Coordinates of C-alpha atoms in Angstrom, one line a residue:
M4 CA 0.0 0.0 0.0
T5 CA 1.4 3.4 -1.0
L6 CA 1.4 6.3 1.3
D7 CA -1.1 8.1 -1.0
R8 CA -3.6 5.4 -0.5
F9 CA -3.0 4.9 3.3
P10 CA -6.1 5.5 5.4
W11 CA -4.8 8.5 7.2
L12 CA -8.0 9.7 8.7
T13 CA -9.1 6.3 9.9
A14 CA -5.7 5.9 11.6
I15 CA -6.0 9.3 13.2
V16 CA -9.4 8.5 14.7
L17 CA -8.7 4.9 15.7
L18 CA -5.1 5.4 17.2
P19 CA -6.2 6.9 20.5
L20 CA -9.3 4.7 20.6
V21 CA -7.4 1.5 20.2
A22 CA -4.6 2.7 22.5
S23 CA -7.1 3.4 25.2
L24 CA -8.2 -0.2 25.2
L25 CA -4.6 -1.2 26.2
I26 CA -4.5 0.9 29.3
P27 CA -6.0 -1.8 31.7
F28 CA -3.1 -4.1 30.7
L29 CA -0.3 -1.7 31.4
P30 CA 2.0 -2.5 34.3
D31 CA 1.5 0.4 36.6
K32 CA 1.0 1.0 40.3
D33 CA 1.1 4.7 40.9
G34 CA -0.2 6.1 37.6
K35 CA 3.2 7.3 36.3
N36 CA 3.4 4.8 33.4
V37 CA -0.1 5.3 32.2
R38 CA 0.2 9.1 32.1
W39 CA 3.4 8.8 30.0
Y40 CA 1.6 6.3 27.8
A41 CA -1.4 8.6 27.3
L42 CA 0.8 11.6 26.5
G43 CA 2.8 9.5 24.1
V44 CA -0.4 8.5 22.3
G45 CA -1.6 12.0 22.1
I46 CA 1.7 13.3 20.7
A47 CA 1.9 10.4 18.2
D48 CA -1.6 11.1 16.9
F49 CA -0.9 14.9 16.6
I50 CA 2.3 14.2 14.7
L51 CA 0.3 11.8 12.4
M52 CA -2.3 14.3 11.6
C53 CA 0.3 17.0 10.9
Y54 CA 2.2 14.8 8.5
A55 CA -1.0 13.7 6.7
F56 CA -2.2 17.2 6.2
W57 CA 1.2 18.5 5.3
K58 CA 1.8 15.8 2.6
H59 CA -1.7 15.0 1.4
Y60 CA -3.9 18.0 1.9
D61 CA -4.2 20.8 -0.7
P62 CA -5.4 24.0 1.0
S63 CA -6.1 25.6 -2.3
S64 CA -8.9 23.2 -3.1
A65 CA -12.4 23.5 -1.6
T66 CA -13.3 19.9 -2.2
F67 CA -13.3 17.0 0.3
Q68 CA -9.9 15.3 0.5
L69 CA -8.3 12.2 2.0
A70 CA -11.7 10.6 1.5
E71 CA -12.2 7.0 2.8
K72 CA -15.4 5.0 2.7
Y73 CA -16.1 1.5 3.9
D74 CA -19.4 -0.2 4.3
W75 CA -20.2 -0.6 7.9
I76 CA -23.9 -1.6 8.3
P77 CA -25.2 -1.6 4.8
Q78 CA -28.8 -2.5 5.9
L79 CA -29.0 0.8 7.7
G80 CA -27.1 2.7 5.0
L81 CA -24.3 3.4 7.5
S82 CA -20.8 3.5 6.3
W83 CA -17.4 4.5 7.7
A84 CA -17.0 7.6 5.5
V85 CA -14.4 10.2 6.5
S86 CA -12.8 13.1 4.7
V87 CA -11.6 16.6 5.4
D88 CA -11.7 20.0 3.8
G89 CA -10.7 23.5 4.9
I90 CA -13.4 23.7 7.5
S91 CA -12.4 20.5 9.3
V92 CA -8.6 20.5 9.0
P93 CA -7.9 23.4 11.4
L94 CA -10.3 22.1 13.9
V95 CA -8.8 18.6 13.8
L96 CA -5.4 20.2 14.5
L97 CA -6.9 22.3 17.3
A98 CA -8.4 19.2 18.9
G99 CA -5.1 17.4 18.6
I100 CA -3.0 20.1 20.3
V101 CA -5.6 21.0 23.0
T102 CA -6.3 17.4 24.0
T103 CA -2.6 16.4 24.1
L104 CA -1.7 19.4 26.3
S105 CA -4.7 18.7 28.5
I106 CA -3.3 15.2 29.1
F107 CA 0.0 16.8 29.9
A108 CA -1.7 19.3 32.2
A109 CA -3.4 16.4 34.1
W110 CA 0.0 15.2 35.3
Q111 CA -0.9 15.1 39.0
V112 CA -4.0 13.0 38.7
D113 CA -3.7 10.3 41.3
R114 CA -7.3 9.1 41.6
K115 CA -8.2 6.3 39.3
P116 CA -5.5 7.3 36.8
R117 CA -6.2 4.4 34.4
L118 CA -9.8 5.3 34.0
F119 CA -9.0 9.1 33.7
Y120 CA -6.5 8.6 30.9
F121 CA -8.7 6.0 29.2
L122 CA -11.6 8.5 29.1
M123 CA -9.2 11.2 27.8
L124 CA -8.1 9.1 24.9
V125 CA -11.7 8.0 24.0
L126 CA -12.7 11.7 24.1
Y127 CA -9.7 12.4 21.8
A128 CA -10.9 9.9 19.2
A129 CA -14.5 11.1 19.4
Q130 CA -13.6 14.7 18.8
I131 CA -11.6 13.9 15.7
G132 CA -14.4 11.6 14.5
V133 CA -16.9 14.5 14.6
F134 CA -14.7 16.8 12.5
V135 CA -13.9 14.2 9.8
A136 CA -17.2 12.3 9.6
Q137 CA -18.6 12.4 6.1
D138 CA -21.6 10.2 6.9
L139 CA -24.3 11.9 8.9
L140 CA -25.1 8.9 11.0
L141 CA -21.4 8.5 11.8
F142 CA -21.3 12.2 12.7
F143 CA -24.2 11.6 15.1
I144 CA -22.5 8.5 16.7
M145 CA -19.3 10.3 17.3
W146 CA -21.2 13.3 18.7
E147 CA -22.9 10.9 21.2
V148 CA -19.7 9.0 22.1
E149 CA -18.1 12.3 23.1
L150 CA -20.8 12.9 25.7
I151 CA -19.9 9.8 27.8
P152 CA -16.3 10.6 28.6
V153 CA -17.1 14.2 29.4
Y154 CA -19.9 13.2 31.8
L155 CA -17.6 10.8 33.7
L156 CA -14.7 13.1 33.7
V157 CA -16.8 15.8 35.4
S158 CA -18.8 13.6 37.7
I159 CA -15.7 11.7 39.1
W160 CA -12.9 14.3 39.1
G161 CA -15.0 17.4 39.5
G162 CA -15.7 19.7 42.4
K163 CA -18.2 19.7 45.2
N164 CA -21.3 19.9 42.9
R165 CA -19.8 17.7 40.2
Q166 CA -22.8 15.4 40.0
Y167 CA -25.2 18.2 39.4
A168 CA -23.0 19.8 36.8
A169 CA -22.3 16.5 34.9
T170 CA -26.0 15.6 34.9
K171 CA -27.0 19.0 33.6
F172 CA -24.4 18.8 30.9
L173 CA -25.6 15.3 29.8
I174 CA -29.3 16.3 29.9
Y175 CA -28.8 19.4 27.8
T176 CA -26.4 18.0 25.2
A177 CA -28.1 14.5 24.9
A178 CA -31.6 16.0 24.5
A179 CA -30.3 18.5 21.9
S180 CA -28.6 15.7 20.0
I181 CA -32.0 14.2 19.2
F182 CA -32.5 17.0 16.7
I183 CA -29.4 16.0 14.8
L184 CA -30.7 12.4 14.4
V185 CA -34.2 13.5 13.4
A186 CA -32.8 16.1 10.9
G187 CA -30.4 13.5 9.5
L188 CA -33.1 10.9 9.0
A189 CA -35.4 13.5 7.3
M190 CA -32.7 14.6 4.9
A191 CA -31.6 11.0 4.2
F192 CA -35.1 9.7 3.3
Y193 CA -36.1 12.8 1.3
G194 CA -36.1 12.2 -2.5
N195 CA -35.6 9.0 -4.5
T196 CA -32.3 8.0 -2.9
L197 CA -31.5 7.0 0.6
T198 CA -28.1 8.3 1.7
F199 CA -26.4 9.7 4.7
D200 CA -23.4 11.0 2.8
I201 CA -23.0 14.7 3.5
A202 CA -21.8 15.5 0.0
E203 CA -24.7 13.7 -1.6
L204 CA -27.2 15.3 0.9
A205 CA -25.9 18.7 -0.3
L206 CA -27.0 17.9 -3.8
K207 CA -30.6 17.3 -2.8
N208 CA -33.1 20.1 -3.5
Y209 CA -35.1 20.4 -0.3
P210 CA -38.3 22.4 -0.2
L211 CA -38.2 25.5 1.9
A212 CA -41.0 24.2 4.1
L213 CA -38.7 21.3 5.1
E214 CA -35.5 23.3 5.3
L215 CA -36.8 25.8 7.8
P216 CA -37.8 23.3 10.6
L217 CA -34.7 21.2 9.9
Y218 CA -32.5 24.3 10.3
A219 CA -34.3 25.3 13.5
G220 CA -33.8 21.8 15.0
L221 CA -30.1 21.8 14.1
L222 CA -29.7 25.3 15.5
I223 CA -31.0 24.1 18.8
A224 CA -28.7 21.1 18.8
F225 CA -25.5 23.0 17.8
G226 CA -26.6 26.0 19.8
V227 CA -26.5 24.0 23.0
K228 CA -23.0 22.9 22.3
L229 CA -21.9 26.4 21.2
A230 CA -23.5 27.8 24.4
I231 CA -25.9 30.2 22.5
F232 CA -28.3 32.1 24.8
P233 CA -30.6 30.7 26.2
F234 CA -29.1 27.2 25.9
H235 CA -25.9 28.1 27.6
T236 CA -26.6 27.5 31.3
W237 CA -24.9 24.1 31.4
L238 CA -21.5 25.7 30.5
P239 CA -20.8 27.8 33.6
D240 CA -21.8 24.9 35.9
A241 CA -19.7 22.4 34.0
H242 CA -16.6 24.7 34.0
G243 CA -17.1 25.6 37.6
E244 CA -17.0 21.9 38.7
A245 CA -14.7 20.3 36.1
S246 CA -11.0 19.8 36.7
S247 CA -8.9 22.2 34.7
P248 CA -7.7 19.7 32.1
V249 CA -11.3 18.9 31.3
S250 CA -12.3 22.5 31.2
M251 CA -9.5 23.0 28.7
I252 CA -11.2 20.5 26.4
L253 CA -14.7 21.9 27.1
A254 CA -13.7 25.4 26.1
G255 CA -11.0 24.6 23.5
V256 CA -12.7 21.9 21.5
L257 CA -16.3 21.0 22.5
L258 CA -17.7 24.5 22.0
K259 CA -16.2 24.5 18.5
M260 CA -18.1 21.4 17.6
G261 CA -21.2 23.5 17.7
G262 CA -19.8 26.1 15.4
Y263 CA -18.5 23.4 13.1
G264 CA -22.0 21.9 12.9
L265 CA -23.6 25.2 12.0
I266 CA -21.1 25.7 9.2
R267 CA -21.1 22.2 7.9
L268 CA -24.8 21.3 8.1
N269 CA -26.8 24.4 8.5
M270 CA -25.0 26.5 6.0
G271 CA -23.8 23.7 3.7
L272 CA -27.0 21.6 3.5
L273 CA -29.7 24.1 4.3
D274 CA -28.5 27.3 2.5
Q275 CA -31.9 28.7 1.7
A276 CA -33.1 28.4 5.2
H277 CA -29.9 30.1 6.3
V278 CA -31.0 33.2 4.4
Y279 CA -34.0 33.4 6.7
F280 CA -32.2 32.5 9.9
A281 CA -29.0 34.6 9.3
P282 CA -30.5 37.8 10.9
I283 CA -31.5 35.8 13.9
L284 CA -28.0 34.4 14.2
V285 CA -26.6 37.9 14.2
M286 CA -29.0 39.0 16.9
L287 CA -28.2 35.9 19.0
G288 CA -24.5 36.6 18.5
V289 CA -25.0 40.2 19.8
V290 CA -26.9 38.9 22.8
N291 CA -24.2 36.3 23.5
I292 CA -21.5 39.0 23.4
V293 CA -23.2 41.5 25.7
Y294 CA -24.9 39.0 28.0
G295 CA -21.8 37.0 28.5
A296 CA -19.7 40.0 29.2
F297 CA -22.1 41.5 31.8
N298 CA -22.5 38.1 33.5
S299 CA -18.8 37.7 33.9
F300 CA -18.8 40.8 36.2
A301 CA -21.2 39.0 38.5
Q302 CA -19.0 35.9 38.9
T303 CA -16.9 35.5 42.0
N304 CA -15.7 32.0 40.9
M305 CA -12.7 32.3 38.6
K306 CA -13.6 29.5 36.2
R307 CA -17.3 30.7 36.0
R308 CA -16.0 34.1 35.0
L309 CA -13.9 32.5 32.3
A310 CA -16.9 30.4 31.2
Y311 CA -19.1 33.4 30.7
S312 CA -16.2 35.0 28.8
S313 CA -16.4 32.0 26.4
V314 CA -20.2 32.6 26.0
S315 CA -19.4 36.1 25.0
H316 CA -16.6 35.2 22.5
M317 CA -18.8 32.7 20.8
G318 CA -21.1 35.5 19.8
F319 CA -18.5 36.6 17.2
V320 CA -18.7 33.2 15.6
L321 CA -22.4 33.5 15.1
I322 CA -22.1 37.0 13.6
G323 CA -19.3 35.8 11.3
I324 CA -21.3 32.8 10.1
A325 CA -24.3 35.1 9.3
S326 CA -22.4 37.9 7.6
F327 CA -22.7 36.7 4.0
T328 CA -19.1 37.9 3.4
D329 CA -15.9 36.0 2.8
L330 CA -14.1 38.0 5.5
G331 CA -16.9 37.4 8.1
I332 CA -16.9 33.7 7.7
N333 CA -13.1 33.6 7.7
G334 CA -13.3 35.6 10.9
A335 CA -15.7 33.1 12.5
M336 CA -13.3 30.2 11.7
L337 CA -10.4 32.2 13.0
Q338 CA -12.3 33.0 16.2
M339 CA -13.0 29.3 16.8
I340 CA -9.3 28.5 16.4
S341 CA -8.1 31.5 18.4
H342 CA -10.6 31.1 21.3
G343 CA -9.8 27.4 21.4
L344 CA -6.2 28.2 22.1
I345 CA -6.8 31.2 24.4
A346 CA -9.5 29.7 26.5
S347 CA -7.6 26.5 27.0
V348 CA -4.5 28.2 28.3
L349 CA -6.6 30.4 30.6
F350 CA -8.4 27.4 32.1
F351 CA -5.0 25.7 32.5
L352 CA -3.6 28.7 34.4
A353 CA -6.7 28.8 36.5
G354 CA -5.9 25.2 37.5
V355 CA -2.3 26.2 38.2
T356 CA -3.5 29.0 40.5
Y357 CA -6.0 26.6 42.2
D358 CA -3.1 24.2 43.0
R359 CA -1.5 27.0 45.0
T360 CA -4.5 28.7 46.6
H361 CA -6.9 25.7 46.9
T362 CA -9.8 28.0 46.0
M363 CA -11.6 29.3 42.9
S364 CA -13.3 32.2 44.8
L365 CA -12.0 35.6 43.8
K366 CA -13.0 36.9 47.2
E367 CA -10.5 34.6 48.8
M368 CA -7.6 35.5 46.6
G369 CA -5.1 38.4 46.5
Y370 CA -1.6 39.3 47.6
I371 CA 0.1 36.5 45.6
G372 CA 1.6 38.4 42.6
K373 CA 4.9 38.9 44.3
V374 CA 5.5 35.3 45.2
M375 CA 4.2 33.9 41.9
P376 CA 5.6 36.2 39.3
K377 CA 5.7 33.6 36.5
V378 CA 2.1 32.6 37.0
F379 CA 1.1 36.2 37.1
A380 CA 3.0 36.9 33.8
L381 CA 1.5 33.9 32.0
F382 CA -2.0 34.8 33.2
T383 CA -1.5 38.3 32.1
I384 CA -0.5 37.2 28.6
G385 CA -3.5 35.0 28.4
A386 CA -5.9 37.7 29.5
L387 CA -4.4 40.2 27.0
A388 CA -4.9 37.6 24.2
S389 CA -8.5 37.1 25.3
L390 CA -9.3 40.8 25.3
A391 CA -8.1 41.0 21.7
L392 CA -4.8 42.9 22.1
P393 CA -3.3 43.8 18.7
G394 CA -0.6 41.2 17.9
M395 CA -2.7 38.4 19.4
S396 CA -4.9 36.0 17.5
G397 CA -8.0 37.3 19.2
F398 CA -7.6 40.7 17.7
A399 CA -7.3 39.3 14.1
S400 CA -10.4 37.2 14.4
E401 CA -12.6 39.8 16.0
L402 CA -11.5 42.5 13.6
A403 CA -12.3 40.2 10.7
V404 CA -15.8 39.6 12.0
F405 CA -16.4 43.3 12.6
V406 CA -15.2 44.3 9.1
G407 CA -17.1 41.4 7.6
I408 CA -20.5 42.4 9.1
T409 CA -19.8 46.1 8.5
T410 CA -19.1 45.7 4.8
S411 CA -21.9 43.2 4.1
D412 CA -24.1 44.3 1.3
I413 CA -26.9 42.1 2.4
Y414 CA -28.0 43.9 5.6
S415 CA -29.4 47.4 5.9
S416 CA -27.2 50.2 7.3
P417 CA -29.3 50.5 10.6
F418 CA -29.1 46.8 11.2
R419 CA -25.3 46.8 10.7
T420 CA -24.8 49.9 12.8
V421 CA -26.7 48.5 15.8
T422 CA -24.9 45.2 15.5
V423 CA -21.5 46.7 15.4
F424 CA -22.3 49.2 18.3
L425 CA -23.6 46.4 20.6
A426 CA -20.8 44.1 19.7
A427 CA -18.3 46.9 20.5
V428 CA -19.8 47.2 23.9
G429 CA -18.9 43.6 24.6
V430 CA -15.4 44.3 23.3
I431 CA -15.0 47.2 25.7
L432 CA -16.3 45.2 28.7
T433 CA -13.9 42.3 28.1
P434 CA -10.7 44.0 29.3
I435 CA -12.6 45.3 32.3
Y436 CA -13.7 42.0 33.7
L437 CA -10.5 40.2 32.8
L438 CA -8.1 42.8 34.2
S439 CA -10.2 43.1 37.3
M440 CA -9.9 39.4 37.7
L441 CA -6.1 39.6 37.5
R442 CA -6.2 42.4 40.2
Q443 CA -8.3 40.3 42.5
I444 CA -6.1 37.2 42.1
F445 CA -2.6 38.7 42.2
Y446 CA -2.9 42.1 43.9
A447 CA -4.4 43.5 47.1
S448 CA -7.9 42.3 47.5
E449 CA -10.7 44.3 49.0
A450 CA -12.2 41.2 50.6
I451 CA -12.1 40.8 54.4
P452 CA -9.6 38.0 55.4
S453 CA -11.3 34.9 56.7
C454 CA -9.1 34.7 59.8
D455 CA -7.9 37.1 62.5
I456 CA -4.7 38.0 60.7
S457 CA -3.7 41.4 59.4
P458 CA -4.2 41.5 55.7
S459 CA -0.8 43.2 55.4
C460 CA 1.2 40.1 56.5
D461 CA 4.1 39.4 54.3
I462 CA 3.4 36.1 52.5
S463 CA 6.6 36.6 50.4
D464 CA 8.6 35.6 53.5
I465 CA 9.4 32.1 52.3
S466 CA 11.7 31.6 55.2
L467 CA 8.7 31.1 57.4
K468 CA 8.0 27.9 55.7
A469 CA 11.7 26.8 55.8
Q470 CA 11.8 27.5 59.6
G471 CA 8.9 25.2 60.1
S472 CA 7.0 27.8 62.0
Q473 CA 3.5 26.8 62.9
E474 CA 2.2 30.3 63.2
A475 CA -0.6 30.9 60.7
V476 CA 0.1 33.2 57.8
C477 CA -2.0 34.8 55.1
F478 CA -2.3 33.3 51.7
G479 CA -4.7 35.6 49.9
T480 CA -7.5 35.9 52.4
N481 CA -7.2 32.4 53.6
C482 CA -5.6 31.5 56.9
V483 CA -3.1 28.6 56.5
L484 CA -0.1 27.1 58.2
P485 CA 3.2 27.5 56.5
I486 CA 3.6 23.7 56.0
D487 CA 0.3 23.8 54.1
A488 CA 0.9 26.9 52.0
D489 CA 2.4 26.4 48.6
F490 CA 4.5 29.4 47.7
S491 CA 6.0 27.8 44.6
D492 CA 5.9 29.7 41.3
A493 CA 5.1 28.0 38.0
R494 CA 7.1 24.9 37.4
P495 CA 9.0 24.1 34.2
R496 CA 6.2 21.8 33.0
E497 CA 3.5 24.4 33.5
V498 CA 5.6 27.1 31.8
F499 CA 6.2 24.8 28.9
I500 CA 2.5 24.0 28.4
A501 CA 1.5 27.7 28.5
L502 CA 4.2 28.6 26.0
L503 CA 3.0 25.9 23.6
F504 CA -0.3 27.7 23.6
F505 CA 1.1 31.2 23.4
V506 CA 3.4 30.5 20.4
P507 CA 0.5 29.9 17.9
I508 CA -1.6 32.6 19.5
V509 CA 1.1 35.2 18.8
A510 CA 2.1 33.7 15.5
I511 CA -1.5 33.8 14.2
G512 CA -1.9 37.3 15.7
F513 CA 1.1 38.7 13.6
Y514 CA 0.4 36.5 10.6
P515 CA -3.3 35.4 10.4
K516 CA -2.7 33.7 7.0
L517 CA -0.8 31.0 9.0
A518 CA -4.3 29.7 9.9
S519 CA -6.6 31.2 7.2
Q520 CA -4.7 29.6 4.4
L521 CA -6.0 26.2 5.6
Y522 CA -9.6 27.1 5.2
D523 CA -9.8 30.1 2.9
A524 CA -10.8 28.2 -0.2
S525 CA -13.5 26.3 1.6
T526 CA -15.1 29.3 3.3
V527 CA -15.1 31.4 0.1
A528 CA -16.8 28.5 -1.8
L529 CA -19.4 28.2 1.1
N530 CA -20.1 31.9 1.1
A531 CA -20.6 31.9 -2.6
Q532 CA -23.1 29.0 -2.1
V533 CA -25.2 30.9 0.5
R534 CA -25.1 34.1 -1.5
E535 CA -26.4 32.3 -4.5
A536 CA -29.2 30.9 -2.3
Y537 CA -29.9 34.4 -1.1
V538 CA -30.3 35.5 -4.7
Q539 CA -32.7 32.6 -5.4
V540 CA -34.8 33.4 -2.3
V541 CA -35.2 37.1 -2.9
S542 CA -35.9 36.7 -6.6
S543 CA -38.5 33.9 -6.2
K544 CA -42.2 34.5 -6.3
N545 CA -42.6 33.5 -2.7
A546 CA -39.7 35.7 -1.5
P547 CA -40.1 37.1 2.0
T548 CA -40.9 40.8 2.1
F549 CA -38.3 41.9 4.6
A550 CA -36.4 44.5 2.5
N551 CA -38.0 47.3 4.4
H552 CA -37.2 46.0 7.9
S553 CA -33.8 46.7 9.5
S554 CA -33.8 43.3 11.3
F555 CA -33.8 41.4 8.0
P556 CA -31.5 41.5 4.9
T557 CA -32.1 44.0 2.2
I558 CA -32.2 43.0 -1.5
A559 CA -28.8 43.3 -3.3
K560 CA -30.3 44.4 -6.6
V561 CA -27.1 44.5 -8.6
E562 CA -26.2 41.0 -7.6
I563 CA -29.7 39.7 -8.4
I564 CA -29.7 41.3 -11.8
S565 CA -26.2 39.9 -12.7
A566 CA -27.2 36.5 -11.4
L567 CA -30.4 36.4 -13.4
A568 CA -28.6 37.6 -16.6
K569 CA -26.4 34.5 -16.6

């Protein structure tokens, strides 16, 4: 078998899955061997996908590539069909790097380490499977498989209310997944041919009366995963209780599965319905941005504040998807990549801080910047990237979305003006709640200490710990004994993990084409498809009369005339 015909995508999906099945047989007593094994599998799979895409993927082509198809259950029309294009390749790479570094971040897991790393590798395989599935039933199966490891990872290794958070996550996402199955069956059985192949489903001509309810159902399913208001409430609870490595995957990869579904299925298969729902997506995006930003202020739990920040940032993805411009859709893709990296490193650093302070409450933190300068520096870089500082990937992605929606010739001027103004409010609020969080964590806190110790006590006096003094000292606003307080700064492993996130964040910030060249051809082709659908909708006899309403697209007359003249 030549390398050109090697089943690269099947190997990328199955490698972590098969490797996870070997974990029970590894000789290991304290969990050290299994963690090295899991990390090695993650690195190997990431290297494999990098090599496959470098050698066998052409970013200038908008077609599906590296296609593999094998009959699985012919009686049900189910086949193992996988392929990638520009929309899936960057997200596969994102899942690879985030999950691998999450495994590395979970280095100190000592409770049921075999089960923990087994679930992490199964989750690794399921994530990749969602992004490469070309069969809609296979897509649904991978989507469902992903739910089980996340539920167990939160419910076993989570915080005090982990059972509530895990159950809420499962109920929300599992119930929403039903819409994917129903929509997939409806599209597969429509017409004269029964098929679940996504490329073949795109060729079917669905009536608008069918497209609209299918689009609405899929919007609910993917909206839950993307944390669109009002389906977002599971996310802060899950983040607040999950361990930091799991939160890294939740924010870095799982949210992006919702955005991927909207682009792949809603836009790609139901383009005429997208014309009707696009203004709604823009409005939901604005609500996400502003609502998420304001709610972040109200959070006293560090991870819940970061969770609502994710809700806010996902609003830009919705606006970009609904912009009807090449730049807007490119910005949505870049925002998913950028936020995946930034949110992952912020949740990782939240875990690093928790390891020292043993609290997530911002009211119980403070005064630790002097003794943990490396953690402070890393956290500051991550916060600056999240607030879209120029030179960081977040700035490039949000700017692309802003320019995309502003220059869209589909929406009316009042609609665009209101959208940009409200989205800008969210952008202004972001540095306020992030920088105030840094102040509460690392600088003097206004909170009243929880013990009868002067808040001005010098916690930088590490000699207290060395002397073995049993006199209580302040660590933030907590009262602890020196033998229990951890004054250590970021360790080499932790600095290394953070830097592996910051390198692509800064590289993409200075040279966005580093990421956009992977998906540009596919997003341009997809935008051309939805714009053509727009022309067909507004030029039909049953066209909606929304041209005079600022909350709906206006008719692009020149584009319609040129299209009809062909």
